[in-house]
């Protein structure tokens, strides 16, 4: 069985709320690299995409 750490460079987790989104960039072995939050609308979604690309630029 292949381990997740062998398949990705990191994981982005998102916790949704009605008005906000909370996200975390996590290393393949589970270390939290960075966290952020954003409003739940178009610009907020773009901010989370930029966050993901910045903190885990490889395979997610």
PDB file of C-alpha atoms in Angstrom:
ATOM      1  CA  UNK A   1       0.000   0.000   0.000  1.00  0.00           C
ATOM      2  CA  UNK A   2       1.323   3.457  -0.931  1.00  0.00           C
ATOM      3  CA  UNK A   3       1.538   5.993   1.885  1.00  0.00           C
ATOM      4  CA  UNK A   4       0.022   9.453   1.418  1.00  0.00           C
ATOM      5  CA  UNK A   5       3.402  11.033   2.258  1.00  0.00           C
ATOM      6  CA  UNK A   6       4.821   9.364  -0.864  1.00  0.00           C
ATOM      7  CA  UNK A   7       2.082  10.741  -3.126  1.00  0.00           C
ATOM      8  CA  UNK A   8       1.737  14.425  -2.155  1.00  0.00           C
ATOM      9  CA  UNK A   9       3.877  17.375  -1.133  1.00  0.00           C
ATOM     10  CA  UNK A  10       1.230  18.559   1.320  1.00  0.00           C
ATOM     11  CA  UNK A  11      -2.453  18.671   2.165  1.00  0.00           C
ATOM     12  CA  UNK A  12      -4.775  21.658   2.397  1.00  0.00           C
ATOM     13  CA  UNK A  13      -7.603  21.230   4.877  1.00  0.00           C
ATOM     14  CA  UNK A  14     -10.577  23.603   4.888  1.00  0.00           C
ATOM     15  CA  UNK A  15     -13.230  23.989   7.556  1.00  0.00           C
ATOM     16  CA  UNK A  16     -16.286  25.773   6.209  1.00  0.00           C
ATOM     17  CA  UNK A  17     -18.563  28.085   8.158  1.00  0.00           C
ATOM     18  CA  UNK A  18     -21.461  30.189   6.955  1.00  0.00           C
ATOM     19  CA  UNK A  19     -19.461  33.406   6.616  1.00  0.00           C
ATOM     20  CA  UNK A  20     -15.830  32.299   6.831  1.00  0.00           C
ATOM     21  CA  UNK A  21     -13.478  29.527   5.772  1.00  0.00           C
ATOM     22  CA  UNK A  22     -10.546  28.325   7.870  1.00  0.00           C
ATOM     23  CA  UNK A  23      -7.674  26.541   6.128  1.00  0.00           C
ATOM     24  CA  UNK A  24      -4.451  24.804   7.087  1.00  0.00           C
ATOM     25  CA  UNK A  25      -1.477  23.707   4.994  1.00  0.00           C
ATOM     26  CA  UNK A  26      -0.103  20.429   6.350  1.00  0.00           C
ATOM     27  CA  UNK A  27       3.119  18.600   5.438  1.00  0.00           C
ATOM     28  CA  UNK A  28       2.998  15.001   4.173  1.00  0.00           C
ATOM     29  CA  UNK A  29       3.869  13.779   7.673  1.00  0.00           C
ATOM     30  CA  UNK A  30       1.188  15.857   9.413  1.00  0.00           C
ATOM     31  CA  UNK A  31       3.001  18.976  10.590  1.00  0.00           C
ATOM     32  CA  UNK A  32       0.923  22.155  10.323  1.00  0.00           C
ATOM     33  CA  UNK A  33       2.864  24.543   8.084  1.00  0.00           C
ATOM     34  CA  UNK A  34       0.511  27.538   8.223  1.00  0.00           C
ATOM     35  CA  UNK A  35      -3.116  28.454   8.861  1.00  0.00           C
ATOM     36  CA  UNK A  36      -5.384  31.205   7.559  1.00  0.00           C
ATOM     37  CA  UNK A  37      -8.984  32.229   7.278  1.00  0.00           C
ATOM     38  CA  UNK A  38     -10.966  34.045   4.623  1.00  0.00           C
ATOM     39  CA  UNK A  39     -14.488  35.300   4.026  1.00  0.00           C
ATOM     40  CA  UNK A  40     -16.831  32.875   2.262  1.00  0.00           C
ATOM     41  CA  UNK A  41     -17.192  34.707  -1.040  1.00  0.00           C
ATOM     42  CA  UNK A  42     -15.347  34.955  -4.360  1.00  0.00           C
ATOM     43  CA  UNK A  43     -12.365  36.960  -3.153  1.00  0.00           C
ATOM     44  CA  UNK A  44     -12.053  34.745  -0.087  1.00  0.00           C
ATOM     45  CA  UNK A  45     -11.998  31.607  -2.237  1.00  0.00           C
ATOM     46  CA  UNK A  46      -9.286  33.178  -4.402  1.00  0.00           C
ATOM     47  CA  UNK A  47      -7.308  34.026  -1.263  1.00  0.00           C
ATOM     48  CA  UNK A  48      -7.460  30.360  -0.183  1.00  0.00           C
ATOM     49  CA  UNK A  49      -6.309  29.202  -3.630  1.00  0.00           C
ATOM     50  CA  UNK A  50      -3.365  31.596  -3.411  1.00  0.00           C
ATOM     51  CA  UNK A  51      -2.645  30.318   0.114  1.00  0.00           C
ATOM     52  CA  UNK A  52      -2.639  26.714  -1.112  1.00  0.00           C
ATOM     53  CA  UNK A  53      -0.370  27.475  -4.063  1.00  0.00           C
ATOM     54  CA  UNK A  54       2.008  29.440  -1.856  1.00  0.00           C
ATOM     55  CA  UNK A  55       2.363  26.927   0.976  1.00  0.00           C
ATOM     56  CA  UNK A  56       2.095  23.645  -0.964  1.00  0.00           C
ATOM     57  CA  UNK A  57       3.196  24.479  -4.521  1.00  0.00           C
ATOM     58  CA  UNK A  58       3.607  20.858  -5.568  1.00  0.00           C
ATOM     59  CA  UNK A  59       1.234  17.910  -5.449  1.00  0.00           C
ATOM     60  CA  UNK A  60      -1.738  18.546  -3.133  1.00  0.00           C
TER      61      UNK A  60
END
